[in-house]
PDB file of C-alpha atoms in Angstrom:
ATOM      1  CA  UNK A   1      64.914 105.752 139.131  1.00 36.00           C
ATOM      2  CA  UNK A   2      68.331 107.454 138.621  1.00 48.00           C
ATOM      3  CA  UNK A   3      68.957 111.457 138.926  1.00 75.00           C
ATOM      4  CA  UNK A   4      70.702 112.921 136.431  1.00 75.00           C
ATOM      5  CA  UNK A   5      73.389 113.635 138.804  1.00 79.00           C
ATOM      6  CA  UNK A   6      73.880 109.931 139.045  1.00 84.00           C
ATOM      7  CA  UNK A   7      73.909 109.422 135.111  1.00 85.00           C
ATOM      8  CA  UNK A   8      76.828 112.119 134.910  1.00 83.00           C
ATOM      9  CA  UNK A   9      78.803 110.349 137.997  1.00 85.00           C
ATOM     10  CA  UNK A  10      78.891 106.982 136.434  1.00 83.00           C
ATOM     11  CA  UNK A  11      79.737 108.475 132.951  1.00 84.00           C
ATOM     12  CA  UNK A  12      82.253 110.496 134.929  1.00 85.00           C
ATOM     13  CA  UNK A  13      83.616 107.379 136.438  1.00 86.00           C
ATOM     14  CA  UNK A  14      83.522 105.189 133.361  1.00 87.00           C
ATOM     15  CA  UNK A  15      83.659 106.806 130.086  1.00 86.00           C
ATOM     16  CA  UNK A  16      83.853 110.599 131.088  1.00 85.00           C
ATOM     17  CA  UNK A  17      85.870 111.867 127.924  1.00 85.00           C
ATOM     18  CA  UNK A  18      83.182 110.422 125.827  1.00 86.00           C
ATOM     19  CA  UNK A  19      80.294 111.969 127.898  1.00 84.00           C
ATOM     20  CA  UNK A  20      81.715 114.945 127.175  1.00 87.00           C
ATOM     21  CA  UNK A  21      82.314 114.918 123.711  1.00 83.00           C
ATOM     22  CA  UNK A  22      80.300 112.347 122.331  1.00 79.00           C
ATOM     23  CA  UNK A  23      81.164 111.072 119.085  1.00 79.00           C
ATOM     24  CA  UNK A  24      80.058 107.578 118.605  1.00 74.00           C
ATOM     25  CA  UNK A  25      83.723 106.499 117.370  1.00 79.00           C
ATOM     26  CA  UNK A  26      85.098 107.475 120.822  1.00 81.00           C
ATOM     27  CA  UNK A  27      82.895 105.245 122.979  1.00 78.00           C
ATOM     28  CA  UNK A  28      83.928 102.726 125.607  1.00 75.00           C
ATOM     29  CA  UNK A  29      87.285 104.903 126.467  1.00 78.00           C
ATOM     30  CA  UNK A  30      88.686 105.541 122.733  1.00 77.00           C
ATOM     31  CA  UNK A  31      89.329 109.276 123.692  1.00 88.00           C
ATOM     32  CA  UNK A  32      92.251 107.908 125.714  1.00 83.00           C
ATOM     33  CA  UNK A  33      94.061 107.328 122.576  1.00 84.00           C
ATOM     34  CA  UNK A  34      94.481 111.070 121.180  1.00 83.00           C
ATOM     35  CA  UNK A  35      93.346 113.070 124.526  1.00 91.00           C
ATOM     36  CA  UNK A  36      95.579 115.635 122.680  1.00 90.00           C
ATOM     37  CA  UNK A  37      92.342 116.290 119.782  1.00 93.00           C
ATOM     38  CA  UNK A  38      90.484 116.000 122.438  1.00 92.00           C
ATOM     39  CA  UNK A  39      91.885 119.408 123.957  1.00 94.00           C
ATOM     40  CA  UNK A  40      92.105 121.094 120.759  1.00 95.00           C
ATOM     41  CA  UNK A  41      88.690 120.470 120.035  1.00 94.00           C
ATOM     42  CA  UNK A  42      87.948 122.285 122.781  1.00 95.00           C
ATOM     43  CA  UNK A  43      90.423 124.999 122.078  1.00 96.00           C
ATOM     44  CA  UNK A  44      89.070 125.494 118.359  1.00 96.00           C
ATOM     45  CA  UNK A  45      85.310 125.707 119.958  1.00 95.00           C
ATOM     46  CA  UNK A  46      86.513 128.234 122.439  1.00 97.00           C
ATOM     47  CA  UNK A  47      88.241 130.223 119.424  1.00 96.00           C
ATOM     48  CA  UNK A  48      84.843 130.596 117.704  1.00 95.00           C
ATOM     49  CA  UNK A  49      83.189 131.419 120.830  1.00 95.00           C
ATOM     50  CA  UNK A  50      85.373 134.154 121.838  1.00 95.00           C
ATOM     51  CA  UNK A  51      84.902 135.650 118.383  1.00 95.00           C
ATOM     52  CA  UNK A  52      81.924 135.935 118.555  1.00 94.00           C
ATOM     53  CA  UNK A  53      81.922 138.623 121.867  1.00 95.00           C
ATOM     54  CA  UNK A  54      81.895 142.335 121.235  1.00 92.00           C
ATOM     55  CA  UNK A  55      85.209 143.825 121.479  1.00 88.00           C
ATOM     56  CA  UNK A  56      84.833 145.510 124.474  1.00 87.00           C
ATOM     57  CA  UNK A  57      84.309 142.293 126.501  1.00 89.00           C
ATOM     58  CA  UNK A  58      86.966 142.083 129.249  1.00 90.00           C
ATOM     59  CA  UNK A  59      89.176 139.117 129.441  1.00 91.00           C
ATOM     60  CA  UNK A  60      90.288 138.304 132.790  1.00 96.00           C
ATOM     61  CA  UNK A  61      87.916 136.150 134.756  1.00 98.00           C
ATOM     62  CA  UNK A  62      85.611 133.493 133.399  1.00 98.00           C
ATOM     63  CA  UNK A  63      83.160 130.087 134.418  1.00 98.00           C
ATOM     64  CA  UNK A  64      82.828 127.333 132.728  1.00 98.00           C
ATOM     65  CA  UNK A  65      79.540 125.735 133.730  1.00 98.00           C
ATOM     66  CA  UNK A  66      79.394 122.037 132.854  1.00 96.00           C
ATOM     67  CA  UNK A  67      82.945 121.600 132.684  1.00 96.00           C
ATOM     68  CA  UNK A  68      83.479 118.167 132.550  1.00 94.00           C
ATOM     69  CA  UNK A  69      86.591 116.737 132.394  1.00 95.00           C
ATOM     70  CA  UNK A  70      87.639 120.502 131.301  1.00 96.00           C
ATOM     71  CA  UNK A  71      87.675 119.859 127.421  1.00 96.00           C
ATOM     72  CA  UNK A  72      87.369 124.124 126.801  1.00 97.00           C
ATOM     73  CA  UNK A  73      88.371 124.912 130.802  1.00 98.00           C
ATOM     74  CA  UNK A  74      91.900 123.824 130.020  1.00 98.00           C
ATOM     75  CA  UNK A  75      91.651 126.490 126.958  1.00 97.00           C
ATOM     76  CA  UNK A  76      90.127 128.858 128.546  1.00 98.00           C
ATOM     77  CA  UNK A  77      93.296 128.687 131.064  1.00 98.00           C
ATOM     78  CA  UNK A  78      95.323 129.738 127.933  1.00 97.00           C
ATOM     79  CA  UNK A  79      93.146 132.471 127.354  1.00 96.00           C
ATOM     80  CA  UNK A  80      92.258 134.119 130.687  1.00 97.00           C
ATOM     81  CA  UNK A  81      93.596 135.015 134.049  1.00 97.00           C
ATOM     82  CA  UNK A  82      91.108 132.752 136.089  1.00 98.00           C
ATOM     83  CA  UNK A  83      89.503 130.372 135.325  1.00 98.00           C
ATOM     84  CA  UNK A  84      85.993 128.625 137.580  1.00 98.00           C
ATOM     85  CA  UNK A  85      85.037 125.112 136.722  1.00 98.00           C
ATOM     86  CA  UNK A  86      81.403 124.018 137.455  1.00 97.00           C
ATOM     87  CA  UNK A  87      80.106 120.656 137.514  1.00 96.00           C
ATOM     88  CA  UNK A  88      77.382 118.234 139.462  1.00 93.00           C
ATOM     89  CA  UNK A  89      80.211 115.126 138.486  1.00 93.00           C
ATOM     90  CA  UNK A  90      82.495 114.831 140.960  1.00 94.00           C
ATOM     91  CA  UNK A  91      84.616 112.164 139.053  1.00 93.00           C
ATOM     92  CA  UNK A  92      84.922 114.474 136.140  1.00 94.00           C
ATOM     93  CA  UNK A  93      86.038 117.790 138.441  1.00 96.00           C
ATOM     94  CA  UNK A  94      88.516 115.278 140.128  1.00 95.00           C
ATOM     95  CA  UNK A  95      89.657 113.773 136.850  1.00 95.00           C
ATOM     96  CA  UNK A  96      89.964 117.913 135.303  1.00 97.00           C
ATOM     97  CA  UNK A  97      92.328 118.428 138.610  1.00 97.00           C
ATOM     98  CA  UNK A  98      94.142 115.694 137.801  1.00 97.00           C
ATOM     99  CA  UNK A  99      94.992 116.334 134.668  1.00 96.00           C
ATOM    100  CA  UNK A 100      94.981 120.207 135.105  1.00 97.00           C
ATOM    101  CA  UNK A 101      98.492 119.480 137.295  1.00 97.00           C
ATOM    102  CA  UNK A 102      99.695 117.115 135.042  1.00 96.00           C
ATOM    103  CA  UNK A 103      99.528 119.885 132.410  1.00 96.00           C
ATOM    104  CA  UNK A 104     101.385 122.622 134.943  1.00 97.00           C
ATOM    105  CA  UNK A 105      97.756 124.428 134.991  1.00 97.00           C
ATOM    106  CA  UNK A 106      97.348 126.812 137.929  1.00 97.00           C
ATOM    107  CA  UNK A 107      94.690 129.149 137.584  1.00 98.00           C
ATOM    108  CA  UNK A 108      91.703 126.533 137.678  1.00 98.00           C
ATOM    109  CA  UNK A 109      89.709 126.877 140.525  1.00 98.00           C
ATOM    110  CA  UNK A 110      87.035 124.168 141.009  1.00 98.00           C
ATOM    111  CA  UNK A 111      83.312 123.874 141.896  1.00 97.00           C
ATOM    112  CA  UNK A 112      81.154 120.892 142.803  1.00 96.00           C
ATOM    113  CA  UNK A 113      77.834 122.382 141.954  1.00 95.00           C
ATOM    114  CA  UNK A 114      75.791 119.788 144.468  1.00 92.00           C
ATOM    115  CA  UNK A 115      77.988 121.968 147.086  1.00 94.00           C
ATOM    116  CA  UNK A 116      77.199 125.404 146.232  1.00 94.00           C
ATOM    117  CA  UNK A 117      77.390 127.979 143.333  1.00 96.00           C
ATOM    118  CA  UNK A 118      80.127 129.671 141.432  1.00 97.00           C
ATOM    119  CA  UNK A 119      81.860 133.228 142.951  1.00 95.00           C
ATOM    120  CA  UNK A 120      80.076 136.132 141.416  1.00 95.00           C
ATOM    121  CA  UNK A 121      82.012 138.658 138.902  1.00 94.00           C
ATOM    122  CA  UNK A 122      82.964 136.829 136.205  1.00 98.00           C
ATOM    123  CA  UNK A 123      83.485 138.430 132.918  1.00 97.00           C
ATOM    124  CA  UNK A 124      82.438 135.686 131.179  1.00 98.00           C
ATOM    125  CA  UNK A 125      80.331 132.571 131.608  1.00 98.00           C
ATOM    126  CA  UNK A 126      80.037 130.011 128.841  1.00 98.00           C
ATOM    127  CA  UNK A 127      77.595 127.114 128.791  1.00 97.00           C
ATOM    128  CA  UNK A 128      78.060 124.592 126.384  1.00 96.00           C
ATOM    129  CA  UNK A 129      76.317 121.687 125.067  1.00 90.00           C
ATOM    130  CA  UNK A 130      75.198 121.283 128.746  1.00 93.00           C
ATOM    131  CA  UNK A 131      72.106 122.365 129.805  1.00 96.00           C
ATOM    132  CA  UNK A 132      70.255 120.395 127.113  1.00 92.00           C
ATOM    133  CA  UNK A 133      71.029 117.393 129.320  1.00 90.00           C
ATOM    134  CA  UNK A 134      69.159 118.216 132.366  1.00 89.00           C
ATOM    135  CA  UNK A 135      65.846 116.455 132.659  1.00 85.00           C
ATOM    136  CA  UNK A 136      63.709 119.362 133.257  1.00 92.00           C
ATOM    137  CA  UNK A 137      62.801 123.441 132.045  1.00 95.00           C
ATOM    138  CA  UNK A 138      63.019 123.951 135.973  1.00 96.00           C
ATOM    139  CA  UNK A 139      66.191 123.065 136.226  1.00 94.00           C
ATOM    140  CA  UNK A 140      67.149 124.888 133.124  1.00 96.00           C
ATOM    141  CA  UNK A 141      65.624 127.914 134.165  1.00 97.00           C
ATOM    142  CA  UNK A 142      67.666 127.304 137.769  1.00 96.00           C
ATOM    143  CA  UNK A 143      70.763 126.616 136.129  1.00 97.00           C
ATOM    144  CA  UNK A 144      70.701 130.081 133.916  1.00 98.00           C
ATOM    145  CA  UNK A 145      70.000 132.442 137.050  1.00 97.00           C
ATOM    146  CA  UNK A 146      73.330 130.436 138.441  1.00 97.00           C
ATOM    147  CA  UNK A 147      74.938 131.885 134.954  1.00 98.00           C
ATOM    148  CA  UNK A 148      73.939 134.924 135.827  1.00 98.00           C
ATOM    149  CA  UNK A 149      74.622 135.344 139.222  1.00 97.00           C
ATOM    150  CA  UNK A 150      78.148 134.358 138.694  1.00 97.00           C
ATOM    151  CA  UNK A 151      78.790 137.401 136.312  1.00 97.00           C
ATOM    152  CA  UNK A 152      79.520 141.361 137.142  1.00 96.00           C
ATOM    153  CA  UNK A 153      76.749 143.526 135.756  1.00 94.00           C
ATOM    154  CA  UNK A 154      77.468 143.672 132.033  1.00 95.00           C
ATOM    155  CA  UNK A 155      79.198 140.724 131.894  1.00 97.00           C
ATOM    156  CA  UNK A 156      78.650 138.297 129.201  1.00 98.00           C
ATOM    157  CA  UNK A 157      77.712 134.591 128.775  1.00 98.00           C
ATOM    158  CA  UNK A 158      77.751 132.083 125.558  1.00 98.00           C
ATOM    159  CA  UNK A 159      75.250 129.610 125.941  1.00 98.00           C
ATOM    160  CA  UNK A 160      74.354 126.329 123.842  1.00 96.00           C
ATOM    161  CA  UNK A 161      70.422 125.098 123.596  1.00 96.00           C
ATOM    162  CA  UNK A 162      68.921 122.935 120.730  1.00 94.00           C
ATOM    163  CA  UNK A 163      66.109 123.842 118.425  1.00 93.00           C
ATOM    164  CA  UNK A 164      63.154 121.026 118.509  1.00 90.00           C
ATOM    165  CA  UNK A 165      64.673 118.346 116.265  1.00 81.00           C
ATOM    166  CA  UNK A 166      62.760 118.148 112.675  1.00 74.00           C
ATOM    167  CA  UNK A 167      62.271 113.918 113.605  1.00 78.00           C
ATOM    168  CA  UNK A 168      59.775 112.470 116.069  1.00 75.00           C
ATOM    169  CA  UNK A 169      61.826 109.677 116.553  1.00 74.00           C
ATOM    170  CA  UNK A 170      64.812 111.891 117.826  1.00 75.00           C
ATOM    171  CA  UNK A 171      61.901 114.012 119.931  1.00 77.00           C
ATOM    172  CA  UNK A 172      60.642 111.134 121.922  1.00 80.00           C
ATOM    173  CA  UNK A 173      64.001 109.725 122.460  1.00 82.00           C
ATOM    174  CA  UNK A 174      63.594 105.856 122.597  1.00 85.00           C
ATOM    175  CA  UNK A 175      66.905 104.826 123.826  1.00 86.00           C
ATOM    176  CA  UNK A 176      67.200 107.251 126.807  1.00 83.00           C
ATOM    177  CA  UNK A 177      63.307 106.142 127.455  1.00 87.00           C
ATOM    178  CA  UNK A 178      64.422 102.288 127.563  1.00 89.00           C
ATOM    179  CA  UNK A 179      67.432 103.316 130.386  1.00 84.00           C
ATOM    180  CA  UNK A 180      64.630 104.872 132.372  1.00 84.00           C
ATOM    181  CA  UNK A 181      62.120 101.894 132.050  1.00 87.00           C
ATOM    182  CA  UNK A 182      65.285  99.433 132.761  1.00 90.00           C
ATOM    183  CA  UNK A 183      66.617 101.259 135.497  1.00 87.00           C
ATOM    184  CA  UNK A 184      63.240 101.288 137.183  1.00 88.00           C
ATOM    185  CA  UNK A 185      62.818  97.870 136.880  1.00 91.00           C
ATOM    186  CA  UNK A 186      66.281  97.051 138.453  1.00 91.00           C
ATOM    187  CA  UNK A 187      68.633  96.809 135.331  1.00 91.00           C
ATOM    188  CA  UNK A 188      72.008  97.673 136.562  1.00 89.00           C
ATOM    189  CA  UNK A 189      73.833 100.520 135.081  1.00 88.00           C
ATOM    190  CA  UNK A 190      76.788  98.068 133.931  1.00 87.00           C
ATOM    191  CA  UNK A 191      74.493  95.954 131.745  1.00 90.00           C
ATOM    192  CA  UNK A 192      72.934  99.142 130.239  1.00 88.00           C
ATOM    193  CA  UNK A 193      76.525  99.982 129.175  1.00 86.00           C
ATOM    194  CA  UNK A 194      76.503  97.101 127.547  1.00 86.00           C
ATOM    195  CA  UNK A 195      73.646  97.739 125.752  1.00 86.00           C
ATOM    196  CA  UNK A 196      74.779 101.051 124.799  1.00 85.00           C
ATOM    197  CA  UNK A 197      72.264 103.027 126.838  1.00 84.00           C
ATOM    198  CA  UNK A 198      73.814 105.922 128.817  1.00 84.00           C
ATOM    199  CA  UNK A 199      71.032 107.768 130.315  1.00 83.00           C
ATOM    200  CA  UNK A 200      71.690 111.187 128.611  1.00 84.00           C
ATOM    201  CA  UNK A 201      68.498 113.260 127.834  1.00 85.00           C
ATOM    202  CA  UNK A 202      67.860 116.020 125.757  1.00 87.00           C
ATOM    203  CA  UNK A 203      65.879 118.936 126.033  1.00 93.00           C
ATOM    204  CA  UNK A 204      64.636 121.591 123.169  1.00 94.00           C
ATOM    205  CA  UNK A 205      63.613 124.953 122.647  1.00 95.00           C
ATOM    206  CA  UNK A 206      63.115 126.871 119.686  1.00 95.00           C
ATOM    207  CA  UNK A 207      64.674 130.453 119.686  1.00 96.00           C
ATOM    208  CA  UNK A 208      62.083 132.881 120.737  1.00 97.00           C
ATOM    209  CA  UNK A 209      60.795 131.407 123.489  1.00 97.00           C
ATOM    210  CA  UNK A 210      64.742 130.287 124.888  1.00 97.00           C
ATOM    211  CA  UNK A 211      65.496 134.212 124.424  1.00 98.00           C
ATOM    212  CA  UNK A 212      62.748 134.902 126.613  1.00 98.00           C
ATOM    213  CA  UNK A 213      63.491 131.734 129.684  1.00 98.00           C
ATOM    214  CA  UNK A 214      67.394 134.048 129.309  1.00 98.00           C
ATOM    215  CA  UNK A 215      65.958 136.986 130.038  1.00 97.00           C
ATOM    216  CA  UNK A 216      63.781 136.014 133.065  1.00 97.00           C
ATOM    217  CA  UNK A 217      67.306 135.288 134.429  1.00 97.00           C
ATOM    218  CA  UNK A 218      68.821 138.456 133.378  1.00 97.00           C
ATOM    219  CA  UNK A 219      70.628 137.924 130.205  1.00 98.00           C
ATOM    220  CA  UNK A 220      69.626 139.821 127.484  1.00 97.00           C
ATOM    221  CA  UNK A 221      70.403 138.270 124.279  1.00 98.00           C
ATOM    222  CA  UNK A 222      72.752 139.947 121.651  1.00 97.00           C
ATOM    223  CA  UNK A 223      72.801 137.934 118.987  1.00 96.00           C
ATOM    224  CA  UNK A 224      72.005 133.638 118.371  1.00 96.00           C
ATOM    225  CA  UNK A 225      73.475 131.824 115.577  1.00 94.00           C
ATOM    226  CA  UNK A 226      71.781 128.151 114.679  1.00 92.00           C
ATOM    227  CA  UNK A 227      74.396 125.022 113.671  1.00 88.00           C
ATOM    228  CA  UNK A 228      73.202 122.193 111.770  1.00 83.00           C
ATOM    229  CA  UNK A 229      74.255 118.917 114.284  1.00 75.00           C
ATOM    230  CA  UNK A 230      73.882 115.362 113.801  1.00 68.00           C
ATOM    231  CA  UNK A 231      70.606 115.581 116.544  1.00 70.00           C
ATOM    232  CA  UNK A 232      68.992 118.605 115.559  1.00 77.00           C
ATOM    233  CA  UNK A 233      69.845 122.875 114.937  1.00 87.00           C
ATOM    234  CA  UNK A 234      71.488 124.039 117.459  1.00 90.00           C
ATOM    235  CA  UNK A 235      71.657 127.892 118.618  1.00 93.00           C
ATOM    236  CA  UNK A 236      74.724 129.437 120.199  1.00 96.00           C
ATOM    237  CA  UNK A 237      73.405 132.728 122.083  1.00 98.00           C
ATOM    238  CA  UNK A 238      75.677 135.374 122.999  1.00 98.00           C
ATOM    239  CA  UNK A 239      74.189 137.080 126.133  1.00 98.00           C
ATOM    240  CA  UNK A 240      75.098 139.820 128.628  1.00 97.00           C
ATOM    241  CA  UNK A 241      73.671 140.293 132.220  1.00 97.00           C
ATOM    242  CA  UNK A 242      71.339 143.103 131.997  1.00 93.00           C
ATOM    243  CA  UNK A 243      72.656 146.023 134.234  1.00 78.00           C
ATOM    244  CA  UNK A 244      70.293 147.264 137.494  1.00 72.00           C
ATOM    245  CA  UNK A 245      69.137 150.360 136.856  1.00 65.00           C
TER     246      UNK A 245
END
């Protein structure tokens, strides 16, 4: 079997623009042709996501937790003092620095997240489109209390989960179900590229009960909007870490 870990490190290592944002159009390395959409996607998602925080929400310090190959980090930059990207890919945090100096951006730090967590006392932490891609709830669940610790009481975090997808086809997920079954029996990861079977899961939740999983790890949710995508509904929650009393 393969860990997720090792799903995102060869994506990293062979199509990590793609993995990132994946539109079926930009498969096999066809990012590399307009890398310069590919930021300002990630600029215009960052736009609607910082709209979305109350006014008083400070500014200065902020993670980006699954940051790939820093698609909204390298906004961020343009929008905050510091900026703390988080992944478990090491190709994709290497490729981010590389491309992070070729850019003349200097206030990226970065984390390997197989190493050790983010620093604490962020104002922000955003989450997006990545913890629907970790195989289990337990890691989820993991994964948010990381969120949280890595904020200042009262700070806030934006983070992406999918609603159960209306389709049982879509809810058992036959294609990442053949990877697993192919890379058990020995297929190599190559030939399942081939094939075009990447190894990405999805998880779902449905609001209520994601609302409830945030505030176990002590973000208490301010408001959730729900976007029709091409896989299912998915809700945007604005969050802030609850303050000790």
């Amino acid at each position: 079997m393969t860990s997720q870990r090792n799903v995102w490190e060869h994506l990293g290592a062979t199509d990590a623009d793609w993995a990132v944002a994946s539109r079926p159009e930009r498969r096999n390395g066809a990012w590399a042709d307009d890398l310069d959409e590919f930021y300002a996607s990630g600029a215009r998602r960052i736009d609607e996501v910082l709209d979305r925080l109350p006014e008083q929400a400070q500014r200065a310090s902020v993670l980006d937790y699954g940051s790939g190959t820093g698609r909204l980090s390298f906004a961020l930059a343009a929008r905050f003092d510091r900026v703390t990207s988080a992944d478990i890919s090491t190709s994709m945090i290497a490729l981010l620095e590389k491309r992070a100096a070729e850019r003349g951006i200097t206030n990226i730090s970065t984390v390997d997240l197989n190493a050790g967590d983010p620093p604490a006392n962020h104002d922000l932490a955003i989450s997006l489109i990545t913890l629907q891609h970790v195989q289990t709830f337990e890691t989820v669940d993991r994964a948010l209390r990381t969120i949280s610790a890595s904020l200042h009481p009262g700070g806030y975090a934006v983070i992406d989960f999918p609603t159960p997808p209306a389709t049982l086809r879509r809810r058992v997920q036959p294609s990442y179900r053949a990877y697993r079954w192919l890379r058990a029996v020995g297929v190599s990861t190559p030939r399942l590229d081939k094939l075009g079977l990447s190894g990405i899961s999805m998880l779902y939740e449905a609001p209520e009960p994601f609302e409830k999983r945030l505030l176990a790890a002590g973000l208490r949710t301010l408001g959730v909007s729900l976007d029709d995508q091409a896989y299912s509904v998915q809700g945007t929650y604005v969050t802030q870490r609850v303050v000790p009393e």
